[in-house]
Amino acid sequence: MRHQWIGGQWLKSNRDRIPVIDPATEAVIDHIPRGTAADADRAVQAAREAFKTWRWLPAVEKAQRLHATARDLRTRQKELATVMTEEGGKPFCENRDEVEWVAACFDYYAEIGRNSRGSSLPPVAHHQVNFTIKEPYGVVVGIIPWNYPLLLMAWKVAPALMAGNTVILKPSEETPLSTLDIADIFGAHLPPGVVNIVTGLGEEIGEALVRHSGTDLIALTGSVETGKHIGQLCAAQVKKFHGELGGNDPFIVCSDADLEIASRACCWAAFLNTGQVCTSAKRIYVFDDIADKFTQQVVKVAKSLRLGNGLDTDTDIGPLINRRQMEDVESRVKDAVRDGAKVLCGGCRSPKFKKGFFYEPTVMVNVKQKMRLVHTETFGPILPIMRVKGIDHVIELANDSAYGLGANIYTNNMEWAMAAMERITAGTFWINDPLTDNDAGPFGGMRQTGHSRELGEEGIDEFRETKHVHLDYKQELKPYWYSKQYNKDAPGV
Ligand code: NAD
């Protein structure tokens, strides 16, 4: 049984417990406390107290502490990746990479955060000085999903801390263990209360934090549905809401694409983390003249992929996160088939496993834009292929979506690539290299994906407010100060 990490200590209590289940074996691997509103309040008190001193700590000292955090994360890479695989199902090698990206994010913001704190502005008159300073909001709540539990934590915690905020983390109830496992790293390098970790259900302790008058900014990565609900709660309090929500990314293959490369890239983008990535390729649009050949190659790659426990080094694709997710994917595929779609491979739970939430990598054709499978976010290893007539047609279909996270294209035709880049509504546009992130490149979505950004300089600005300072170094009477009363010769008297 784990505990919550509040004010630099483990909060031991007799809370109700929530089991954490390994999706590959369905075994209960641990329990976490089902945190309450009283726990939320404790965490807020600790974070508020810590904020009084943390915000004033010089940026260089904050940076040293974040670099030290990054070093310890790297030292614990193997151990953390193992826990992440057990609780989330993602293959070990992908989790090992995730830990490295987490450390890199702490290093990146350690540097960015000490680089600038506002800007100097041209004054409107001589002997005046104008500048902006960026200030922290106060207590930031980070609400995290299960698909990249540490990475999406880091994208919030590292910039929020360098901006001078303190943080309360609420990891997903599906994958809380890896976050709790790094509490001692935070404890070694940060003063008590600067980072706190509470556990439990979103609608209980998560919502208590959102509603608490002592929290100043709610940063959520999660579904559109959760984002709308939390966004409304924040609006009612005029509290800052940072939302990184669902996606439904198009993947476009033009007639000039190298089909060997594009088919492998497409399978990787659609099946990575069992298709449970916010930027997974979820709608595949292929130019008509190459569609048959591309489809054949994709099916060949999909059939070659090995499904299994993520701890097994041979595994390419792990299980889905839980039974609910597996049933959701099953029902979407079933509905699409009923409405005329054809399954070329997969399309069912894997018969090879007695336990675990394993669904076969699936390639489908004859799918239609309006099918639920295509039109809403399907979080699973499904690769639905649609044929398109040309670049204008594909841009129209790509834009026919409530989401706007990412978009991909495979082509060397500059005119097509640039037309798609300019006209498709998406926060990230990848040309010939899907899903590659860059700490310096802002990441986030348009439309209902939310309008926030993580990473890059934009990613730290999400966690700080701008104050404009106006200074006149010469004290003098201004001619426009009710001058009539004092100066009988003033104009208009
Ligand atoms: P989710 O919305 O179910 O849960 C996300 C988090 O919100 C969890 O920690 C949950 O406990 C919490 N939560 C739920 N209800 C809450 C409430 N009422 N008050 C406070 N907290 C609450 O999402 P999920 O299933 O964990 O993750 C998958 C979703 O996340 C997908 O839609 C995916 O696209 C999205 N996602 C988006 C990005 C991005 O950067 N845009 C990245 C990863 C995942």
XYZ file of C-alpha atoms and ligand atoms in Angstrom:
537
model
C 0.000 0.000 0.000
C 1.385 3.391 -1.036
C 0.800 6.744 0.647
C 0.364 10.335 -0.476
C 3.326 12.726 -0.503
C 2.420 16.016 1.150
C 4.700 18.693 2.583
C 7.784 16.515 2.070
C 6.366 13.563 4.038
C 4.358 10.415 3.431
C 0.842 10.940 4.760
C 0.020 7.628 6.440
C -3.726 7.103 6.811
C -6.487 4.515 6.722
C -8.097 5.769 3.559
C -10.128 3.481 1.325
C -7.798 1.831 -1.136
C -7.810 1.703 -4.934
C -6.105 -1.300 -6.593
C -3.531 -0.701 -9.336
C -3.793 -3.392 -12.002
C -1.150 -4.629 -14.468
C -3.011 -4.558 -17.815
C -0.855 -7.386 -19.201
C -1.644 -9.872 -16.415
C -4.704 -8.340 -14.673
C -2.833 -8.887 -11.374
C -3.220 -6.312 -8.601
C 0.303 -4.927 -8.205
C -0.324 -2.404 -5.425
C -2.890 -0.136 -3.804
C -3.110 3.636 -3.467
C -5.130 5.719 -1.022
C -8.465 7.028 -2.256
C -7.661 10.614 -1.292
C -10.352 12.884 0.125
C -11.175 16.587 0.109
C -9.373 16.814 3.477
C -6.204 15.446 1.822
C -6.597 17.989 -0.973
C -6.796 20.702 1.660
C -3.615 19.428 3.388
C -1.762 19.491 0.083
C -2.978 23.022 -0.659
C -1.806 24.252 2.761
C 1.635 22.683 2.205
C 1.955 24.118 -1.307
C 0.815 27.600 -0.199
C 3.325 27.631 2.644
C 6.154 26.510 0.353
C 5.212 29.136 -2.250
C 6.094 31.929 0.204
C 9.794 31.126 -0.127
C 10.099 29.130 -3.366
C 8.921 32.014 -5.559
C 11.774 34.230 -4.319
C 14.552 31.640 -4.675
C 16.972 32.908 -7.348
C 16.452 31.297 -10.743
C 20.008 29.916 -10.764
C 19.304 28.022 -7.548
C 16.022 26.715 -8.888
C 17.880 25.587 -12.015
C 20.500 23.707 -9.979
C 17.733 21.844 -8.174
C 16.010 20.904 -11.430
C 19.286 19.691 -12.959
C 19.874 17.553 -9.843
C 16.348 16.133 -10.240
C 17.144 15.270 -13.874
C 20.371 13.510 -12.847
C 18.564 11.322 -10.303
C 15.814 10.478 -12.774
C 18.432 9.197 -15.227
C 20.065 7.100 -12.484
C 16.706 5.459 -11.785
C 15.743 5.023 -15.457
C 15.534 1.215 -15.473
C 13.632 0.923 -12.208
C 11.109 3.607 -13.194
C 10.605 2.147 -16.683
C 9.843 -1.235 -15.108
C 7.151 0.217 -12.837
C 5.680 2.196 -15.737
C 5.475 -0.983 -17.829
C 3.799 -2.885 -15.007
C 1.181 -0.241 -14.300
C 0.576 1.074 -17.848
C 1.428 -1.806 -20.204
C 3.640 0.263 -22.525
C 6.743 -1.679 -23.690
C 9.787 -1.266 -21.444
C 11.951 0.328 -24.169
C 9.330 3.053 -24.725
C 9.135 3.730 -20.988
C 12.931 3.855 -20.761
C 12.836 6.531 -23.482
C 10.075 8.332 -21.610
C 12.230 8.594 -18.461
C 15.044 10.110 -20.537
C 12.617 12.660 -22.069
C 11.413 13.528 -18.554
C 14.981 14.208 -17.412
C 15.671 16.215 -20.582
C 12.567 18.331 -19.916
C 13.799 19.178 -16.389
C 17.192 20.144 -17.860
C 15.570 22.228 -20.601
C 13.377 24.273 -18.262
C 16.219 24.704 -15.778
C 17.961 26.664 -18.551
C 14.949 28.403 -20.102
C 13.685 29.503 -16.697
C 16.847 31.370 -15.773
C 17.212 32.973 -19.161
C 14.604 35.722 -19.019
C 11.839 37.083 -16.856
C 10.125 39.661 -19.014
C 11.227 42.347 -21.441
C 12.100 46.023 -21.754
C 9.667 48.248 -23.682
C 10.074 51.618 -25.422
C 8.596 54.325 -23.127
C 6.065 56.886 -24.340
C 8.131 59.832 -23.004
C 11.702 60.661 -22.042
C 12.896 59.771 -18.471
C 10.459 56.898 -18.283
C 11.303 53.225 -18.127
C 8.877 50.468 -19.064
C 9.345 46.772 -18.582
C 7.413 43.587 -17.923
C 8.117 40.989 -15.279
C 6.705 37.483 -15.315
C 5.278 36.292 -12.031
C 4.120 32.876 -10.837
C 0.411 32.186 -10.358
C 0.893 30.462 -6.987
C -0.276 26.870 -6.485
C -0.532 24.854 -9.702
C -2.518 21.611 -9.820
C -1.235 19.094 -12.396
C -3.848 16.486 -13.360
C -2.215 13.749 -15.405
C -3.514 10.926 -17.664
C -2.191 7.355 -17.767
C -0.686 7.127 -21.272
C 2.560 9.062 -20.563
C 2.416 9.382 -16.764
C 5.862 10.858 -16.154
C 6.331 12.810 -19.368
C 3.090 14.744 -19.062
C 3.911 15.331 -15.399
C 7.310 16.794 -16.381
C 5.842 19.068 -19.077
C 3.898 20.772 -16.270
C 6.088 20.463 -13.187
C 9.396 21.629 -14.712
C 8.096 24.901 -16.258
C 5.714 25.565 -13.353
C 8.580 25.308 -10.818
C 10.989 27.444 -12.836
C 8.224 30.058 -13.135
C 8.150 30.116 -9.298
C 4.959 28.161 -8.612
C 4.531 25.239 -6.259
C 2.717 22.143 -7.492
C 0.187 19.523 -6.435
C 0.152 16.468 -8.684
C -2.833 14.199 -9.159
C -1.659 11.239 -11.250
C -4.174 9.015 -13.008
C -5.652 6.333 -10.765
C -4.491 3.836 -13.443
C -0.769 4.752 -13.278
C 0.047 6.461 -9.955
C 2.997 4.297 -8.896
C 5.768 5.770 -11.059
C 4.828 9.283 -9.907
C 4.868 8.214 -6.258
C 8.230 6.538 -6.923
C 9.866 9.844 -7.777
C 8.579 11.611 -4.647
C 11.892 10.929 -2.917
C 13.780 12.562 -5.809
C 11.675 15.687 -5.367
C 12.222 15.338 -1.605
C 16.011 15.245 -2.058
C 16.228 18.385 -4.188
C 13.221 20.587 -3.418
C 12.048 22.155 -0.148
C 9.034 20.448 1.508
C 5.708 21.336 -0.102
C 7.163 22.547 -3.417
C 5.870 19.366 -5.097
C 3.085 17.320 -3.473
C 1.495 14.143 -4.798
C -2.057 13.140 -3.931
C -3.842 10.037 -5.185
C -7.410 8.981 -5.789
C -10.299 9.453 -8.153
C -10.580 12.399 -10.515
C -14.126 13.222 -9.505
C -13.187 13.136 -5.802
C -9.751 14.467 -4.838
C -9.100 15.829 -8.356
C -12.248 17.898 -8.329
C -11.655 18.993 -4.711
C -8.375 20.550 -5.884
C -10.054 22.232 -8.841
C -12.732 23.737 -6.579
C -10.338 24.709 -3.742
C -9.976 28.462 -3.256
C -6.265 27.982 -2.488
C -5.333 26.680 -5.947
C -4.522 29.186 -8.699
C -4.021 27.264 -11.938
C -5.387 23.903 -13.066
C -3.275 22.144 -15.698
C -5.026 19.090 -17.120
C -3.963 16.635 -19.760
C -6.947 14.393 -20.417
C -10.034 13.843 -22.518
C -12.159 16.598 -24.045
C -15.014 15.524 -21.796
C -12.971 15.973 -18.602
C -11.523 19.221 -19.981
C -14.960 20.714 -20.603
C -16.061 19.835 -17.083
C -12.947 21.176 -15.335
C -12.882 24.205 -17.642
C -16.414 25.096 -16.549
C -15.485 24.741 -12.876
C -12.486 27.027 -13.429
C -14.529 29.583 -15.371
C -17.001 29.830 -12.484
C -14.063 30.814 -10.222
C -12.221 32.830 -12.902
C -9.298 30.461 -12.304
C -6.670 29.886 -14.976
C -7.246 26.610 -16.861
C -4.570 24.988 -18.985
C -6.012 22.139 -21.058
C -4.228 19.603 -23.244
C -7.114 17.452 -24.423
C -7.922 14.699 -26.896
C -6.880 14.459 -30.525
C -7.770 12.676 -33.771
C -4.771 13.240 -35.992
C -4.863 12.774 -39.774
C -1.994 10.983 -41.539
C -1.780 11.839 -45.251
C 0.108 9.783 -47.814
C 0.527 11.495 -51.184
C 1.133 9.711 -54.471
C 4.851 10.569 -54.557
C 5.585 9.108 -51.092
C 8.160 6.349 -50.612
C 5.669 3.617 -49.741
C 8.144 1.413 -47.882
C 8.953 4.303 -45.537
C 5.423 5.732 -45.352
C 3.813 2.363 -44.537
C 6.273 1.710 -41.690
C 5.905 5.269 -40.417
C 2.132 4.938 -40.519
C 2.147 1.688 -38.516
C 4.469 3.233 -35.953
C 2.309 6.355 -35.652
C -0.908 4.334 -35.378
C 0.272 1.508 -33.079
C 2.788 3.216 -30.777
C 1.665 2.698 -27.161
C -1.127 0.483 -28.589
C -2.608 3.513 -30.349
C -3.112 5.263 -27.016
C -1.144 8.418 -27.813
C -2.946 11.765 -28.040
C -1.064 12.297 -31.327
C -1.563 8.764 -32.683
C -2.314 8.651 -36.411
C -6.033 7.939 -36.222
C -7.320 8.807 -39.715
C -5.203 7.603 -42.633
C -5.879 9.369 -45.942
C -4.128 7.926 -49.001
C -4.094 9.286 -52.546
C -6.209 7.012 -54.728
C -3.509 5.951 -57.199
C -1.252 4.412 -54.529
C -3.907 3.281 -52.024
C -3.885 -0.449 -52.934
C -0.113 -0.770 -52.810
C 0.175 1.268 -49.591
C -2.574 -0.811 -47.936
C -0.840 -4.088 -48.827
C 2.404 -2.857 -47.293
C 0.705 -1.605 -44.145
C -1.019 -4.970 -43.636
C 2.335 -6.732 -44.042
C 3.937 -4.532 -41.355
C 0.932 -4.796 -39.006
C 0.958 -8.610 -39.217
C 4.659 -8.688 -38.351
C 4.245 -6.824 -35.057
C 4.507 -8.821 -31.840
C 1.871 -8.322 -29.183
C 2.893 -9.150 -25.629
C 3.825 -8.163 -22.107
C 5.844 -4.943 -22.272
C 8.479 -6.448 -19.972
C 9.306 -9.012 -22.669
C 12.066 -7.560 -24.872
C 10.468 -9.075 -28.031
C 7.265 -7.095 -27.569
C 6.357 -4.381 -30.067
C 2.852 -3.666 -28.792
C 1.536 -4.019 -25.245
C -2.026 -4.334 -23.901
C -4.662 -1.623 -23.734
C -4.832 0.154 -20.382
C -7.962 -1.562 -19.008
C -11.050 -3.604 -19.796
C -13.194 -0.504 -20.359
C -10.787 0.734 -23.037
C -10.760 -2.694 -24.723
C -14.555 -2.842 -24.785
C -14.713 0.675 -26.221
C -12.349 -0.268 -29.071
C -14.301 -3.482 -29.723
C -17.600 -1.657 -29.971
C -16.208 0.979 -32.361
C -14.783 -1.676 -34.707
C -18.031 -3.669 -34.529
C -20.127 -0.602 -35.424
C -17.840 0.263 -38.339
C -18.012 -3.301 -39.712
C -21.793 -3.272 -39.392
C -21.800 -0.078 -41.499
C -19.641 -1.527 -44.277
C -16.003 -1.309 -43.126
C -13.722 -4.262 -43.860
C -11.067 -5.645 -41.487
C -7.878 -6.679 -43.329
C -6.044 -7.868 -40.220
C -6.728 -7.922 -36.485
C -10.150 -6.605 -35.549
C -10.432 -8.648 -32.342
C -8.921 -9.401 -28.937
C -5.834 -11.513 -29.270
C -6.688 -15.205 -28.833
C -3.094 -15.849 -27.685
C -3.592 -14.448 -24.187
C -5.791 -15.840 -21.413
C -5.312 -12.721 -19.281
C -4.655 -9.082 -20.113
C -6.284 -6.512 -22.367
C -4.636 -7.473 -25.653
C -6.193 -6.280 -28.909
C -4.659 -7.191 -32.282
C -3.134 -4.417 -34.426
C -5.945 -3.757 -36.888
C -6.017 -2.412 -40.450
C -9.394 -1.447 -41.912
C -10.624 -0.208 -45.299
C -14.023 0.909 -46.639
C -14.255 3.169 -43.618
C -16.198 6.403 -43.848
C -15.403 9.795 -42.412
C -18.641 9.940 -40.406
C -18.180 6.581 -38.656
C -17.692 6.907 -34.874
C -14.397 5.013 -35.295
C -13.039 7.840 -37.475
C -14.929 10.933 -36.406
C -14.267 10.702 -32.655
C -11.064 9.758 -30.826
C -10.476 5.978 -30.900
C -7.801 5.124 -28.337
C -6.573 1.751 -29.614
C -4.415 -0.039 -32.228
C -6.685 0.729 -35.177
C -5.443 1.949 -38.561
C -8.406 2.979 -40.739
C -7.507 3.793 -44.371
C -9.556 6.152 -46.555
C -8.897 6.972 -50.225
C -8.709 10.606 -51.360
C -8.767 12.294 -54.777
C -6.012 14.849 -54.196
C -4.617 17.554 -51.946
C -7.733 19.784 -51.753
C -9.939 16.802 -50.959
C -7.617 15.569 -48.204
C -7.289 19.011 -46.594
C -11.079 19.254 -46.450
C -11.372 15.825 -44.782
C -8.475 16.480 -42.386
C -10.193 19.665 -41.236
C -13.543 17.956 -40.754
C -12.901 17.366 -37.040
C -13.692 18.788 -33.624
C -10.027 18.313 -32.646
C -6.809 20.056 -33.719
C -3.795 18.457 -32.060
C -1.400 17.225 -34.772
C -1.320 16.315 -38.466
C 1.119 14.321 -40.626
C 1.949 14.252 -44.321
C 4.277 12.090 -46.432
C 5.385 13.853 -49.609
C 8.317 15.636 -51.189
C 5.978 17.827 -53.214
C 6.597 21.216 -51.605
C 3.369 22.701 -52.906
C 1.246 19.927 -51.380
C 3.176 19.927 -48.102
C 2.935 23.680 -47.640
C -0.722 23.888 -48.697
C -1.595 21.211 -46.131
C 0.590 22.846 -43.461
C -1.047 26.244 -43.966
C -4.640 25.087 -44.262
C -4.960 22.205 -41.760
C -5.981 23.292 -38.260
C -3.462 21.615 -35.951
C -0.995 22.627 -33.240
C 1.812 20.500 -34.722
C 2.372 19.612 -38.380
C 4.821 16.797 -39.157
C 6.251 16.401 -42.664
C 7.878 13.006 -43.387
C 8.589 12.239 -39.688
C 5.558 11.538 -37.480
C 5.230 12.244 -33.744
C 8.699 13.630 -33.135
C 8.721 16.099 -30.249
C 11.342 18.708 -29.485
C 11.611 20.279 -26.011
C 12.098 23.659 -27.693
C 9.032 23.241 -29.923
C 5.624 24.175 -28.460
C 3.168 21.283 -28.248
C -0.609 21.615 -27.951
C -3.827 21.795 -29.842
C -6.427 23.917 -31.531
C -10.234 23.609 -31.447
C -11.496 21.254 -28.705
C -8.006 19.870 -28.073
C -7.639 23.037 -26.018
C -5.697 26.211 -26.668
C -2.732 25.703 -24.374
C 0.885 24.940 -25.147
C 3.498 22.843 -23.369
C 7.245 22.782 -24.128
C 9.210 25.647 -25.644
C 9.187 29.158 -24.282
C 5.387 29.124 -24.628
C 5.369 26.235 -22.143
C 6.799 28.329 -19.299
C 4.632 31.344 -20.119
C 1.554 29.210 -19.453
C 2.635 29.171 -15.808
C 3.400 32.842 -15.293
C 1.508 36.112 -15.477
C 2.776 39.341 -16.958
C 3.097 42.490 -14.885
C 3.779 45.780 -16.678
C 5.957 48.227 -14.726
C 5.980 51.952 -15.543
C 8.729 54.029 -13.884
C 9.418 57.726 -14.228
C 12.817 58.582 -12.761
C 12.027 62.288 -12.655
C 9.261 63.520 -10.326
C 7.414 66.378 -12.020
C 3.970 67.934 -12.296
C 2.135 66.704 -15.355
C 0.256 69.342 -17.380
C -2.863 67.134 -17.612
C -3.426 66.842 -13.791
C -6.450 69.150 -13.242
C -4.101 72.014 -14.045
C -6.959 74.560 -14.225
C -7.269 74.677 -10.400
C -3.596 75.512 -9.899
C -2.582 77.347 -12.992
C -4.910 80.144 -13.995
C -3.014 80.540 -17.290
C -3.589 76.935 -18.296
C -5.408 76.501 -21.588
C -9.222 76.619 -21.328
C -9.382 78.896 -18.217
P -9.302 11.414 -18.449
O -9.848 12.698 -18.916
O -10.239 10.304 -18.156
O -8.447 11.616 -17.108
C -7.355 12.501 -17.052
C -7.116 12.881 -15.604
O -8.218 13.669 -15.164
C -7.024 11.703 -14.629
O -6.013 11.954 -13.671
C -8.382 11.711 -13.954
O -8.365 11.149 -12.651
C -8.671 13.191 -13.894
N -10.098 13.553 -13.755
C -11.159 12.939 -14.288
N -12.301 13.571 -13.918
C -11.933 14.606 -13.134
C -12.650 15.631 -12.436
N -13.979 15.708 -12.466
N -11.955 16.538 -11.718
C -10.611 16.491 -11.669
N -9.874 15.535 -12.294
C -10.529 14.605 -13.028
O -8.220 10.983 -19.539
P -7.354 9.641 -19.599
O -8.254 8.516 -20.006
O -6.544 9.492 -18.368
O -6.332 9.999 -20.796
C -6.653 9.850 -22.138
C -7.061 11.177 -22.753
O -6.027 12.144 -22.581
C -7.255 11.069 -24.259
O -8.384 11.815 -24.650
C -5.976 11.693 -24.819
O -6.082 12.185 -26.134
C -5.734 12.770 -23.825
N -4.337 13.210 -23.897
C -4.063 14.443 -24.425
C -2.727 14.865 -24.557
C -2.382 16.224 -25.113
O -1.246 16.670 -24.930
N -3.283 16.927 -25.782
C -1.695 14.012 -24.142
C -2.023 12.755 -23.623
C -3.348 12.369 -23.495
